[in-house]
mmCIF file of C-alpha atoms in Angstrom:
data_model
loop_
_atom_site.group_PDB
_atom_site.id
_atom_site.type_symbol
_atom_site.label_atom_id
_atom_site.label_comp_id
_atom_site.label_asym_id
_atom_site.label_seq_id
_atom_site.Cartn_x
_atom_site.Cartn_y
_atom_site.Cartn_z
ATOM 1 C CA UNK A 965 0.116 -0.083 0.110
ATOM 2 C CA UNK A 966 2.766 2.356 -0.692
ATOM 3 C CA UNK A 967 1.444 5.721 -1.785
ATOM 4 C CA UNK A 968 3.203 5.545 -5.176
ATOM 5 C CA UNK A 969 0.752 2.910 -6.471
ATOM 6 C CA UNK A 970 -1.090 4.626 -9.611
ATOM 7 C CA UNK A 971 -4.764 5.305 -9.343
ATOM 8 C CA UNK A 972 -5.433 3.410 -12.418
ATOM 9 C CA UNK A 973 -4.218 0.242 -10.646
ATOM 10 C CA UNK A 974 -6.211 0.829 -7.576
ATOM 11 C CA UNK A 975 -9.385 1.226 -9.827
ATOM 12 C CA UNK A 976 -8.912 -2.229 -11.183
ATOM 13 C CA UNK A 977 -8.714 -4.258 -7.894
ATOM 14 C CA UNK A 978 -12.542 -3.976 -7.186
ATOM 15 C CA UNK A 979 -13.023 -5.474 -10.661
ATOM 16 C CA UNK A 980 -10.489 -8.145 -9.570
ATOM 17 C CA UNK A 981 -12.150 -8.614 -6.271
ATOM 18 C CA UNK A 982 -15.554 -8.814 -7.954
ATOM 19 C CA UNK A 983 -14.614 -11.379 -10.493
ATOM 20 C CA UNK A 984 -12.983 -13.579 -7.621
ATOM 21 C CA UNK A 985 -16.101 -13.410 -5.731
ATOM 22 C CA UNK A 986 -18.004 -14.596 -8.628
ATOM 23 C CA UNK A 987 -15.709 -17.490 -9.198
ATOM 24 C CA UNK A 988 -15.950 -18.552 -5.709
ATOM 25 C CA UNK A 989 -19.700 -18.547 -5.952
ATOM 26 C CA UNK A 990 -19.370 -20.759 -9.019
ATOM 27 C CA UNK A 991 -17.272 -23.203 -6.782
ATOM 28 C CA UNK A 992 -14.027 -22.673 -8.151
ATOM 29 C CA UNK A 993 -11.121 -22.879 -5.913
ATOM 30 C CA UNK A 994 -8.057 -21.817 -8.113
ATOM 31 C CA UNK A 995 -7.704 -19.396 -10.999
ATOM 32 C CA UNK A 996 -4.840 -17.830 -13.128
ATOM 33 C CA UNK A 997 -4.034 -14.293 -14.398
ATOM 34 C CA UNK A 998 -5.159 -15.832 -17.837
ATOM 35 C CA UNK A 999 -8.697 -17.093 -16.728
ATOM 36 C CA UNK A 1000 -9.130 -13.983 -14.678
ATOM 37 C CA UNK A 1001 -7.998 -11.770 -17.844
ATOM 38 C CA UNK A 1002 -10.215 -13.614 -20.287
ATOM 39 C CA UNK A 1003 -13.317 -12.966 -17.986
ATOM 40 C CA UNK A 1004 -12.574 -9.202 -17.455
ATOM 41 C CA UNK A 1005 -11.216 -8.491 -20.965
ATOM 42 C CA UNK A 1006 -7.991 -7.506 -19.395
ATOM 43 C CA UNK A 1007 -4.531 -9.050 -20.344
ATOM 44 C CA UNK A 1008 -3.086 -11.176 -17.891
ATOM 45 C CA UNK A 1009 0.213 -9.438 -17.926
ATOM 46 C CA UNK A 1010 -1.697 -6.511 -16.752
ATOM 47 C CA UNK A 1011 -3.182 -8.489 -14.103
ATOM 48 C CA UNK A 1012 0.161 -9.927 -12.878
ATOM 49 C CA UNK A 1013 1.670 -6.453 -13.066
ATOM 50 C CA UNK A 1014 -1.177 -4.730 -10.864
ATOM 51 C CA UNK A 1015 -1.132 -7.326 -8.225
ATOM 52 C CA UNK A 1016 2.839 -7.285 -8.140
ATOM 53 C CA UNK A 1017 2.565 -3.926 -6.630
ATOM 54 C CA UNK A 1018 0.945 -5.499 -3.352
ATOM 55 C CA UNK A 1019 2.993 -8.675 -2.991
ATOM 56 C CA UNK A 1020 3.342 -12.160 -4.289
ATOM 57 C CA UNK A 1021 -0.294 -13.910 -4.252
ATOM 58 C CA UNK A 1022 0.366 -16.896 -6.467
ATOM 59 C CA UNK A 1023 2.866 -19.326 -7.533
ATOM 60 C CA UNK A 1024 4.433 -19.589 -11.069
ATOM 61 C CA UNK A 1025 2.376 -22.302 -12.788
ATOM 62 C CA UNK A 1026 0.022 -23.116 -9.884
ATOM 63 C CA UNK A 1027 -2.214 -19.964 -10.234
ATOM 64 C CA UNK A 1028 -4.183 -18.005 -7.390
ATOM 65 C CA UNK A 1029 -6.065 -19.564 -4.587
ATOM 66 C CA UNK A 1030 -9.105 -17.690 -4.861
ATOM 67 C CA UNK A 1031 -10.094 -17.389 -1.347
ATOM 68 C CA UNK A 1032 -6.621 -16.353 -0.411
ATOM 69 C CA UNK A 1033 -6.568 -13.699 -3.062
ATOM 70 C CA UNK A 1034 -9.956 -12.579 -2.155
ATOM 71 C CA UNK A 1035 -9.161 -12.041 1.559
ATOM 72 C CA UNK A 1036 -6.027 -10.005 0.326
ATOM 73 C CA UNK A 1037 -7.728 -7.696 -2.059
ATOM 74 C CA UNK A 1038 -10.279 -7.215 0.589
ATOM 75 C CA UNK A 1039 -7.497 -6.225 3.094
ATOM 76 C CA UNK A 1040 -5.884 -3.892 0.473
ATOM 77 C CA UNK A 1041 -9.139 -2.273 -0.284
ATOM 78 C CA UNK A 1042 -10.022 -2.197 3.556
ATOM 79 C CA UNK A 1043 -13.252 -3.750 2.787
ATOM 80 C CA UNK A 1044 -12.558 -6.585 5.195
ATOM 81 C CA UNK A 1045 -14.710 -4.665 7.636
ATOM 82 C CA UNK A 1046 -17.910 -3.162 7.157
ATOM 83 C CA UNK A 1047 -18.045 0.683 6.278
ATOM 84 C CA UNK A 1048 -21.084 2.711 7.269
ATOM 85 C CA UNK A 1049 -22.407 5.049 4.574
ATOM 86 C CA UNK A 1050 -24.706 8.037 4.980
ATOM 87 C CA UNK A 1051 -27.170 8.410 2.309
ATOM 88 C CA UNK A 1052 -28.431 11.958 1.405
ATOM 89 C CA UNK A 1053 -31.688 11.969 -0.874
ATOM 90 C CA UNK A 1054 -34.208 9.361 -0.427
ATOM 91 C CA UNK A 1055 -36.111 9.607 -3.612
ATOM 92 C CA UNK A 1056 -36.679 6.950 -6.217
ATOM 93 C CA UNK A 1057 -33.011 6.274 -6.276
ATOM 94 C CA UNK A 1058 -32.254 6.589 -2.853
ATOM 95 C CA UNK A 1059 -34.954 3.948 -2.204
ATOM 96 C CA UNK A 1060 -33.431 1.612 -4.508
ATOM 97 C CA UNK A 1061 -29.853 2.170 -2.910
ATOM 98 C CA UNK A 1062 -31.211 1.303 0.494
ATOM 99 C CA UNK A 1063 -33.005 -1.905 -0.510
ATOM 100 C CA UNK A 1064 -30.031 -2.812 -2.758
ATOM 101 C CA UNK A 1065 -28.647 -6.061 -1.119
ATOM 102 C CA UNK A 1066 -25.254 -6.088 -2.781
ATOM 103 C CA UNK A 1067 -23.486 -3.516 -0.712
ATOM 104 C CA UNK A 1068 -23.290 -5.461 2.610
ATOM 105 C CA UNK A 1069 -21.232 -8.507 1.416
ATOM 106 C CA UNK A 1070 -18.906 -6.364 -0.128
ATOM 107 C CA UNK A 1071 -17.979 -4.167 2.630
ATOM 108 C CA UNK A 1072 -20.738 -1.581 2.995
ATOM 109 C CA UNK A 1073 -23.944 -0.736 4.613
ATOM 110 C CA UNK A 1074 -26.224 2.520 4.205
ATOM 111 C CA UNK A 1075 -26.931 3.177 7.862
ATOM 112 C CA UNK A 1076 -27.837 6.927 8.063
ATOM 113 C CA UNK A 1077 -30.544 8.439 5.787
ATOM 114 C CA UNK A 1078 -31.208 12.187 5.072
ATOM 115 C CA UNK A 1079 -33.865 14.187 3.186
ATOM 116 C CA UNK A 1080 -35.134 17.617 3.275
ATOM 117 C CA UNK A 1081 -38.819 16.501 2.667
ATOM 118 C CA UNK A 1082 -40.675 17.046 5.694
ATOM 119 C CA UNK A 1083 -43.130 14.231 4.498
ATOM 120 C CA UNK A 1084 -40.248 11.783 4.814
ATOM 121 C CA UNK A 1085 -38.244 12.895 7.720
ATOM 122 C CA UNK A 1086 -39.004 10.850 10.681
ATOM 123 C CA UNK A 1087 -40.275 7.848 8.593
ATOM 124 C CA UNK A 1088 -38.629 4.458 8.421
ATOM 125 C CA UNK A 1089 -36.926 2.684 5.422
ATOM 126 C CA UNK A 1090 -35.830 -0.727 5.622
ATOM 127 C CA UNK A 1091 -35.318 -0.288 9.534
ATOM 128 C CA UNK A 1092 -33.542 3.109 9.226
ATOM 129 C CA UNK A 1093 -34.902 6.474 10.281
ATOM 130 C CA UNK A 1094 -34.800 9.249 7.737
ATOM 131 C CA UNK A 1095 -33.363 12.202 9.451
ATOM 132 C CA UNK A 1096 -33.584 15.888 8.680
ATOM 133 C CA UNK A 1097 -30.920 16.969 6.183
ATOM 134 C CA UNK A 1098 -30.369 19.857 8.564
ATOM 135 C CA UNK A 1099 -28.906 17.152 11.025
ATOM 136 C CA UNK A 1100 -26.403 15.812 8.620
ATOM 137 C CA UNK A 1101 -23.134 17.562 10.228
ATOM 138 C CA UNK A 1102 -23.903 16.483 13.991
ATOM 139 C CA UNK A 1103 -25.164 13.054 13.286
ATOM 140 C CA UNK A 1104 -22.604 12.167 10.737
ATOM 141 C CA UNK A 1105 -19.865 13.129 13.262
ATOM 142 C CA UNK A 1106 -21.573 11.599 16.129
ATOM 143 C CA UNK A 1107 -21.422 8.189 14.142
ATOM 144 C CA UNK A 1108 -18.035 8.520 12.757
ATOM 145 C CA UNK A 1109 -19.074 8.051 9.303
ATOM 146 C CA UNK A 1110 -16.403 8.500 6.462
ATOM 147 C CA UNK A 1111 -18.509 7.674 3.314
ATOM 148 C CA UNK A 1112 -21.722 9.152 1.827
ATOM 149 C CA UNK A 1113 -23.699 8.933 -1.313
ATOM 150 C CA UNK A 1114 -25.413 11.847 -2.573
ATOM 151 C CA UNK A 1115 -28.656 11.201 -4.445
ATOM 152 C CA UNK A 1116 -30.285 14.693 -4.449
ATOM 153 C CA UNK A 1117 -31.085 16.805 -7.532
ATOM 154 C CA UNK A 1118 -28.140 18.638 -9.321
ATOM 155 C CA UNK A 1119 -28.959 21.937 -7.941
ATOM 156 C CA UNK A 1120 -28.889 20.726 -4.470
ATOM 157 C CA UNK A 1121 -25.652 18.551 -4.886
ATOM 158 C CA UNK A 1122 -22.912 21.099 -4.052
ATOM 159 C CA UNK A 1123 -24.683 22.436 -1.041
ATOM 160 C CA UNK A 1124 -25.085 18.967 0.407
ATOM 161 C CA UNK A 1125 -21.427 18.113 -0.389
ATOM 162 C CA UNK A 1126 -20.408 21.070 1.378
ATOM 163 C CA UNK A 1127 -22.071 20.045 4.563
ATOM 164 C CA UNK A 1128 -20.731 16.417 3.940
ATOM 165 C CA UNK A 1129 -17.139 17.842 4.008
ATOM 166 C CA UNK A 1130 -17.736 19.878 7.008
ATOM 167 C CA UNK A 1131 -19.224 16.680 8.588
ATOM 168 C CA UNK A 1132 -15.911 15.032 8.020
ATOM 169 C CA UNK A 1133 -16.783 12.742 5.324
ATOM 170 C CA UNK A 1134 -13.912 11.744 3.264
ATOM 171 C CA UNK A 1135 -15.548 9.915 0.172
ATOM 172 C CA UNK A 1136 -18.566 10.740 -1.723
ATOM 173 C CA UNK A 1137 -20.212 8.659 -4.402
ATOM 174 C CA UNK A 1138 -22.161 11.303 -6.384
ATOM 175 C CA UNK A 1139 -25.358 10.214 -8.380
ATOM 176 C CA UNK A 1140 -26.251 13.867 -9.086
ATOM 177 C CA UNK A 1141 -25.246 14.818 -12.747
ATOM 178 C CA UNK A 1142 -22.947 17.699 -11.771
ATOM 179 C CA UNK A 1143 -19.364 18.214 -11.009
ATOM 180 C CA UNK A 1144 -18.662 18.939 -7.295
ATOM 181 C CA UNK A 1145 -15.967 20.952 -5.744
ATOM 182 C CA UNK A 1146 -14.262 19.510 -2.632
ATOM 183 C CA UNK A 1147 -11.149 19.932 -0.603
ATOM 184 C CA UNK A 1148 -8.017 17.896 -1.904
ATOM 185 C CA UNK A 1149 -8.373 15.394 1.091
ATOM 186 C CA UNK A 1150 -11.877 14.392 0.022
ATOM 187 C CA UNK A 1151 -12.532 11.972 -2.778
ATOM 188 C CA UNK A 1152 -15.470 12.120 -5.128
ATOM 189 C CA UNK A 1153 -16.686 9.080 -7.417
ATOM 190 C CA UNK A 1154 -19.353 9.793 -9.987
ATOM 191 C CA UNK A 1155 -22.319 7.596 -11.161
ATOM 192 C CA UNK A 1156 -24.271 9.298 -14.211
ATOM 193 C CA UNK A 1157 -25.840 6.648 -16.469
ATOM 194 C CA UNK A 1158 -26.381 9.287 -19.226
ATOM 195 C CA UNK A 1159 -22.335 9.863 -19.437
ATOM 196 C CA UNK A 1160 -21.928 6.207 -20.194
ATOM 197 C CA UNK A 1161 -24.685 6.018 -22.657
ATOM 198 C CA UNK A 1162 -23.368 9.101 -24.383
ATOM 199 C CA UNK A 1163 -19.889 7.564 -24.434
ATOM 200 C CA UNK A 1164 -21.629 4.465 -26.308
ATOM 201 C CA UNK A 1165 -23.805 6.594 -28.695
ATOM 202 C CA UNK A 1166 -20.795 8.088 -30.034
ATOM 203 C CA UNK A 1167 -19.567 4.698 -31.454
ATOM 204 C CA UNK A 1168 -23.054 3.351 -32.329
ATOM 205 C CA UNK B 1441 -15.465 11.723 -36.090
ATOM 206 C CA UNK B 1442 -12.453 10.247 -37.393
ATOM 207 C CA UNK B 1443 -11.941 6.457 -35.969
ATOM 208 C CA UNK B 1444 -8.776 7.417 -34.485
ATOM 209 C CA UNK B 1445 -9.978 9.653 -31.656
ATOM 210 C CA UNK B 1446 -8.828 8.006 -28.450
ATOM 211 C CA UNK B 1447 -11.526 6.461 -26.266
ATOM 212 C CA UNK B 1448 -10.385 8.283 -23.477
ATOM 213 C CA UNK B 1449 -10.932 11.764 -25.184
ATOM 214 C CA UNK B 1450 -14.549 10.426 -26.111
ATOM 215 C CA UNK B 1451 -15.080 9.305 -22.609
ATOM 216 C CA UNK B 1452 -14.506 13.156 -21.501
ATOM 217 C CA UNK B 1453 -17.029 14.726 -24.166
ATOM 218 C CA UNK B 1454 -20.304 13.703 -21.982
ATOM 219 C CA UNK B 1455 -18.589 15.378 -19.029
ATOM 220 C CA UNK B 1456 -17.873 18.643 -21.051
ATOM 221 C CA UNK B 1457 -21.517 18.634 -22.428
ATOM 222 C CA UNK B 1458 -22.926 18.248 -18.970
ATOM 223 C CA UNK B 1459 -20.911 20.852 -17.500
ATOM 224 C CA UNK B 1460 -21.765 23.127 -20.315
ATOM 225 C CA UNK B 1461 -25.348 22.408 -19.894
ATOM 226 C CA UNK B 1462 -25.311 23.444 -16.238
ATOM 227 C CA UNK B 1463 -23.605 26.705 -17.271
ATOM 228 C CA UNK B 1464 -26.223 27.520 -19.605
ATOM 229 C CA UNK B 1465 -28.986 26.790 -16.738
ATOM 230 C CA UNK B 1466 -26.938 29.222 -14.801
ATOM 231 C CA UNK B 1467 -27.467 31.723 -17.499
ATOM 232 C CA UNK B 1468 -23.920 31.908 -18.671
ATOM 233 C CA UNK B 1469 -23.542 32.348 -22.350
ATOM 234 C CA UNK B 1470 -19.606 32.273 -22.869
ATOM 235 C CA UNK B 1471 -17.091 30.054 -21.133
ATOM 236 C CA UNK B 1472 -13.346 29.507 -21.714
ATOM 237 C CA UNK B 1473 -11.250 26.260 -21.412
ATOM 238 C CA UNK B 1474 -9.725 27.675 -17.955
ATOM 239 C CA UNK B 1475 -13.564 28.102 -16.591
ATOM 240 C CA UNK B 1476 -14.528 24.615 -17.895
ATOM 241 C CA UNK B 1477 -11.278 23.061 -16.493
ATOM 242 C CA UNK B 1478 -11.676 24.713 -13.204
ATOM 243 C CA UNK B 1479 -14.964 23.264 -12.693
ATOM 244 C CA UNK B 1480 -14.245 19.824 -13.812
ATOM 245 C CA UNK B 1481 -10.637 19.501 -12.387
ATOM 246 C CA UNK B 1482 -9.048 18.956 -15.716
ATOM 247 C CA UNK B 1483 -6.400 21.203 -17.178
ATOM 248 C CA UNK B 1484 -7.384 23.882 -19.742
ATOM 249 C CA UNK B 1485 -4.798 22.475 -22.255
ATOM 250 C CA UNK B 1486 -6.380 19.105 -21.940
ATOM 251 C CA UNK B 1487 -9.840 20.447 -22.752
ATOM 252 C CA UNK B 1488 -8.456 22.465 -25.697
ATOM 253 C CA UNK B 1489 -6.458 19.253 -27.067
ATOM 254 C CA UNK B 1490 -9.657 17.306 -26.537
ATOM 255 C CA UNK B 1491 -11.998 19.695 -28.558
ATOM 256 C CA UNK B 1492 -9.245 20.126 -31.195
ATOM 257 C CA UNK B 1493 -9.858 16.612 -32.354
ATOM 258 C CA UNK B 1494 -13.276 17.621 -33.452
ATOM 259 C CA UNK B 1495 -12.774 21.069 -35.001
ATOM 260 C CA UNK B 1496 -12.469 24.728 -34.025
ATOM 261 C CA UNK B 1497 -15.018 25.640 -31.523
ATOM 262 C CA UNK B 1498 -13.864 29.085 -30.293
ATOM 263 C CA UNK B 1499 -11.540 31.858 -30.931
ATOM 264 C CA UNK B 1500 -8.405 32.635 -29.200
ATOM 265 C CA UNK B 1501 -9.286 35.270 -26.423
ATOM 266 C CA UNK B 1502 -12.947 35.025 -26.668
ATOM 267 C CA UNK B 1503 -13.615 31.681 -25.518
ATOM 268 C CA UNK B 1504 -16.556 29.254 -26.472
ATOM 269 C CA UNK B 1505 -20.192 30.217 -26.912
ATOM 270 C CA UNK B 1506 -21.998 27.808 -24.736
ATOM 271 C CA UNK B 1507 -25.025 27.054 -26.735
ATOM 272 C CA UNK B 1508 -22.802 26.621 -29.995
ATOM 273 C CA UNK B 1509 -20.255 24.406 -28.149
ATOM 274 C CA UNK B 1510 -23.195 22.522 -26.700
ATOM 275 C CA UNK B 1511 -24.861 21.976 -30.074
ATOM 276 C CA UNK B 1512 -21.633 20.561 -31.386
ATOM 277 C CA UNK B 1513 -20.916 18.098 -28.694
ATOM 278 C CA UNK B 1514 -24.458 16.855 -28.774
ATOM 279 C CA UNK B 1515 -23.925 16.282 -32.675
ATOM 280 C CA UNK B 1516 -20.582 14.540 -31.991
ATOM 281 C CA UNK B 1517 -22.103 12.225 -29.361
ATOM 282 C CA UNK B 1518 -25.230 11.702 -31.534
ATOM 283 C CA UNK B 1519 -27.671 12.819 -28.724
ATOM 284 C CA UNK B 1520 -29.177 15.650 -30.760
ATOM 285 C CA UNK B 1521 -31.737 13.152 -31.284
ATOM 286 C CA UNK B 1522 -33.451 10.953 -28.644
ATOM 287 C CA UNK B 1523 -32.447 7.498 -28.171
ATOM 288 C CA UNK B 1524 -34.906 4.650 -27.171
ATOM 289 C CA UNK B 1525 -33.769 2.523 -24.623
ATOM 290 C CA UNK B 1526 -34.944 -0.980 -23.596
ATOM 291 C CA UNK B 1527 -34.818 -1.746 -19.970
ATOM 292 C CA UNK B 1528 -34.349 -5.322 -18.282
ATOM 293 C CA UNK B 1529 -35.127 -5.806 -14.905
ATOM 294 C CA UNK B 1530 -38.086 -3.591 -13.204
ATOM 295 C CA UNK B 1531 -37.026 -3.965 -9.575
ATOM 296 C CA UNK B 1532 -36.188 -1.084 -7.181
ATOM 297 C CA UNK B 1533 -33.474 -0.023 -9.353
ATOM 298 C CA UNK B 1534 -35.228 -0.331 -12.426
ATOM 299 C CA UNK B 1535 -38.195 1.722 -11.315
ATOM 300 C CA UNK B 1536 -35.898 4.479 -10.306
ATOM 301 C CA UNK B 1537 -34.307 4.379 -13.706
ATOM 302 C CA UNK B 1538 -37.846 4.654 -15.463
ATOM 303 C CA UNK B 1539 -38.959 7.458 -13.244
ATOM 304 C CA UNK B 1540 -35.649 9.309 -13.519
ATOM 305 C CA UNK B 1541 -36.162 12.448 -15.426
ATOM 306 C CA UNK B 1542 -32.441 13.128 -16.283
ATOM 307 C CA UNK B 1543 -32.399 11.110 -19.301
ATOM 308 C CA UNK B 1544 -34.745 12.787 -21.909
ATOM 309 C CA UNK B 1545 -33.082 16.281 -21.939
ATOM 310 C CA UNK B 1546 -29.692 14.369 -22.628
ATOM 311 C CA UNK B 1547 -30.746 12.201 -25.438
ATOM 312 C CA UNK B 1548 -32.532 9.176 -23.884
ATOM 313 C CA UNK B 1549 -35.818 7.521 -23.192
ATOM 314 C CA UNK B 1550 -36.658 4.238 -21.609
ATOM 315 C CA UNK B 1551 -39.539 3.149 -23.805
ATOM 316 C CA UNK B 1552 -39.489 -0.675 -23.543
ATOM 317 C CA UNK B 1553 -39.408 -2.420 -20.317
ATOM 318 C CA UNK B 1554 -38.903 -6.184 -19.664
ATOM 319 C CA UNK B 1555 -38.925 -8.409 -16.535
ATOM 320 C CA UNK B 1556 -39.442 -12.115 -16.134
ATOM 321 C CA UNK B 1557 -41.780 -11.771 -12.992
ATOM 322 C CA UNK B 1558 -45.435 -12.898 -14.005
ATOM 323 C CA UNK B 1559 -46.631 -10.426 -11.360
ATOM 324 C CA UNK B 1560 -45.037 -7.692 -13.118
ATOM 325 C CA UNK B 1561 -45.556 -8.725 -16.674
ATOM 326 C CA UNK B 1562 -48.327 -6.803 -18.215
ATOM 327 C CA UNK B 1563 -48.612 -4.170 -15.816
ATOM 328 C CA UNK B 1564 -47.926 -0.528 -16.473
ATOM 329 C CA UNK B 1565 -45.101 1.853 -15.229
ATOM 330 C CA UNK B 1566 -44.937 5.427 -16.115
ATOM 331 C CA UNK B 1567 -47.216 4.867 -19.170
ATOM 332 C CA UNK B 1568 -45.179 1.977 -20.456
ATOM 333 C CA UNK B 1569 -46.163 -1.734 -20.478
ATOM 334 C CA UNK B 1570 -43.798 -4.228 -18.651
ATOM 335 C CA UNK B 1571 -43.366 -6.935 -21.195
ATOM 336 C CA UNK B 1572 -42.224 -10.658 -20.627
ATOM 337 C CA UNK B 1573 -38.532 -11.005 -20.915
ATOM 338 C CA UNK B 1574 -39.180 -13.808 -23.395
ATOM 339 C CA UNK B 1575 -40.262 -11.197 -25.922
ATOM 340 C CA UNK B 1576 -37.164 -9.230 -25.873
ATOM 341 C CA UNK B 1577 -35.769 -10.322 -28.933
ATOM 342 C CA UNK B 1578 -38.669 -9.743 -31.036
ATOM 343 C CA UNK B 1579 -39.851 -6.479 -29.456
ATOM 344 C CA UNK B 1580 -36.357 -5.015 -29.579
ATOM 345 C CA UNK B 1581 -36.063 -5.836 -33.220
ATOM 346 C CA UNK B 1582 -39.601 -4.566 -34.033
ATOM 347 C CA UNK B 1583 -38.657 -1.167 -32.341
ATOM 348 C CA UNK B 1584 -35.188 -0.879 -33.858
ATOM 349 C CA UNK B 1585 -33.750 -0.290 -30.412
ATOM 350 C CA UNK B 1586 -29.820 -0.214 -30.244
ATOM 351 C CA UNK B 1587 -29.434 0.476 -26.475
ATOM 352 C CA UNK B 1588 -30.171 -1.403 -23.315
ATOM 353 C CA UNK B 1589 -29.770 -1.220 -19.657
ATOM 354 C CA UNK B 1590 -29.267 -4.475 -17.710
ATOM 355 C CA UNK B 1591 -30.988 -4.002 -14.232
ATOM 356 C CA UNK B 1592 -31.175 -7.810 -13.180
ATOM 357 C CA UNK B 1593 -29.470 -9.978 -10.612
ATOM 358 C CA UNK B 1594 -25.832 -10.780 -11.474
ATOM 359 C CA UNK B 1595 -26.797 -14.501 -12.165
ATOM 360 C CA UNK B 1596 -29.299 -13.674 -14.610
ATOM 361 C CA UNK B 1597 -27.288 -10.886 -16.523
ATOM 362 C CA UNK B 1598 -25.199 -12.845 -19.070
ATOM 363 C CA UNK B 1599 -28.257 -14.659 -20.082
ATOM 364 C CA UNK B 1600 -30.131 -11.243 -20.603
ATOM 365 C CA UNK B 1601 -27.065 -10.014 -22.388
ATOM 366 C CA UNK B 1602 -26.979 -12.916 -24.747
ATOM 367 C CA UNK B 1603 -30.634 -12.333 -25.730
ATOM 368 C CA UNK B 1604 -29.955 -8.466 -25.982
ATOM 369 C CA UNK B 1605 -27.120 -9.269 -28.511
ATOM 370 C CA UNK B 1606 -29.264 -11.390 -30.722
ATOM 371 C CA UNK B 1607 -31.825 -8.800 -30.634
ATOM 372 C CA UNK B 1608 -29.394 -6.445 -32.285
ATOM 373 C CA UNK B 1609 -28.437 -4.218 -29.364
ATOM 374 C CA UNK B 1610 -25.229 -2.328 -29.700
ATOM 375 C CA UNK B 1611 -24.581 -0.586 -26.359
ATOM 376 C CA UNK B 1612 -25.519 -2.090 -22.965
ATOM 377 C CA UNK B 1613 -25.450 -0.171 -19.621
ATOM 378 C CA UNK B 1614 -25.036 -2.906 -16.901
ATOM 379 C CA UNK B 1615 -25.974 -2.410 -13.475
ATOM 380 C CA UNK B 1616 -25.434 -5.951 -12.482
ATOM 381 C CA UNK B 1617 -22.186 -6.384 -10.466
ATOM 382 C CA UNK B 1618 -20.640 -8.882 -13.009
ATOM 383 C CA UNK B 1619 -18.367 -8.654 -16.304
ATOM 384 C CA UNK B 1620 -20.223 -9.524 -19.467
ATOM 385 C CA UNK B 1621 -19.108 -11.294 -22.379
ATOM 386 C CA UNK B 1622 -20.187 -9.631 -25.650
ATOM 387 C CA UNK B 1623 -19.112 -9.607 -29.307
ATOM 388 C CA UNK B 1624 -16.531 -7.006 -30.525
ATOM 389 C CA UNK B 1625 -19.275 -4.765 -32.105
ATOM 390 C CA UNK B 1626 -21.140 -4.553 -28.987
ATOM 391 C CA UNK B 1627 -20.213 -2.056 -26.286
ATOM 392 C CA UNK B 1628 -20.759 -2.383 -22.423
ATOM 393 C CA UNK B 1629 -20.554 0.251 -19.761
ATOM 394 C CA UNK B 1630 -20.791 -0.781 -16.259
ATOM 395 C CA UNK B 1631 -22.350 0.968 -13.031
ATOM 396 C CA UNK B 1632 -21.375 -0.764 -9.937
ATOM 397 C CA UNK B 1633 -21.523 1.679 -6.824
ATOM 398 C CA UNK B 1634 -19.451 -0.795 -4.730
ATOM 399 C CA UNK B 1635 -16.536 -0.518 -7.140
ATOM 400 C CA UNK B 1636 -16.593 3.186 -6.728
ATOM 401 C CA UNK B 1637 -16.777 2.960 -2.857
ATOM 402 C CA UNK B 1638 -13.962 0.358 -2.852
ATOM 403 C CA UNK B 1639 -11.695 2.660 -4.974
ATOM 404 C CA UNK B 1640 -12.250 5.401 -2.316
ATOM 405 C CA UNK B 1641 -11.742 3.065 0.897
ATOM 406 C CA UNK B 1642 -8.331 2.158 -0.420
ATOM 407 C CA UNK B 1643 -7.365 5.741 0.325
ATOM 408 C CA UNK B 1644 -9.481 6.511 3.316
#
């Protein structure tokens, strides 16, 4: 985990982890950089090079033990534990995120919900109370939460982000279709389906 | 639109288009590569270089006319028209996608819904009928649809994808947390929130 590891390498580790978990579900116990590469459309040399930044995970000729490599990647990505995540914006998308069962076994759990709609504040969703967005700063601090998802309209996203930063959030997954300004010690990742669709229509 | 334009350049065009649309909403009429770069955390030189692949969009010293550059980017990305999109999987996420109002003014509209749950097939969502997944191939062909979103569980995603490919789909936005195998002439883009979250926890 030396700091000089390129971000592009880091960005591929979750993809490797996901593929390995899938292989384990399929009952496989051992794999190779060739097999993994074939599933992912990435060269086996690239996979070996990426993993070599973090240690020696397999033996020449015998491949990788899937459980072992999975555990190591979880450790490297720090998802061997469960991260609590705050969600701001409990509209249609927020609902879907709260109900999505793909977070928990991969290291995350949405535990703190916020909205600014008085009709929603105080109600429960999947066992969690929806809190007033005005309480974001105090509640996130109180719960020592480092990650948040922003699922509010574009117009509201920067204001929410400013509050999250003040609350101590260090990573934001932003679903609003707008670029966010944050300090250098806060990371933002973007999910915008239209950006992906437009990237495909260029070629169609 | 020469074929040798690097995909990394193409991938930034939707981000530029999104930022320009936001500027227009804010009432701005003219911008510069500096201003755009500041909003996006991209260098102005990079933006000028990216755009120069496609023509001359601004004059030295006077910047870009936002409406003009917006129109040109829409044309380049082929979203000056509206693309019909098929959605497979009308669960929580599928519902949120159908109800999301951020597609239409950016070139897309979900018009054909599929699910394999008999309880859903035949019902309406936002004015559209949910069809049996068994009808995917015939209906997608009949409507000449080129784009699809996959919002089914991971176990079902490759099977659905195989059907979509047979139906003539050329671009797939995949929300299932699994890598898909497709022929060379079909593009896949992935949306998996956990991949983004894990990419941030590495650094936190």
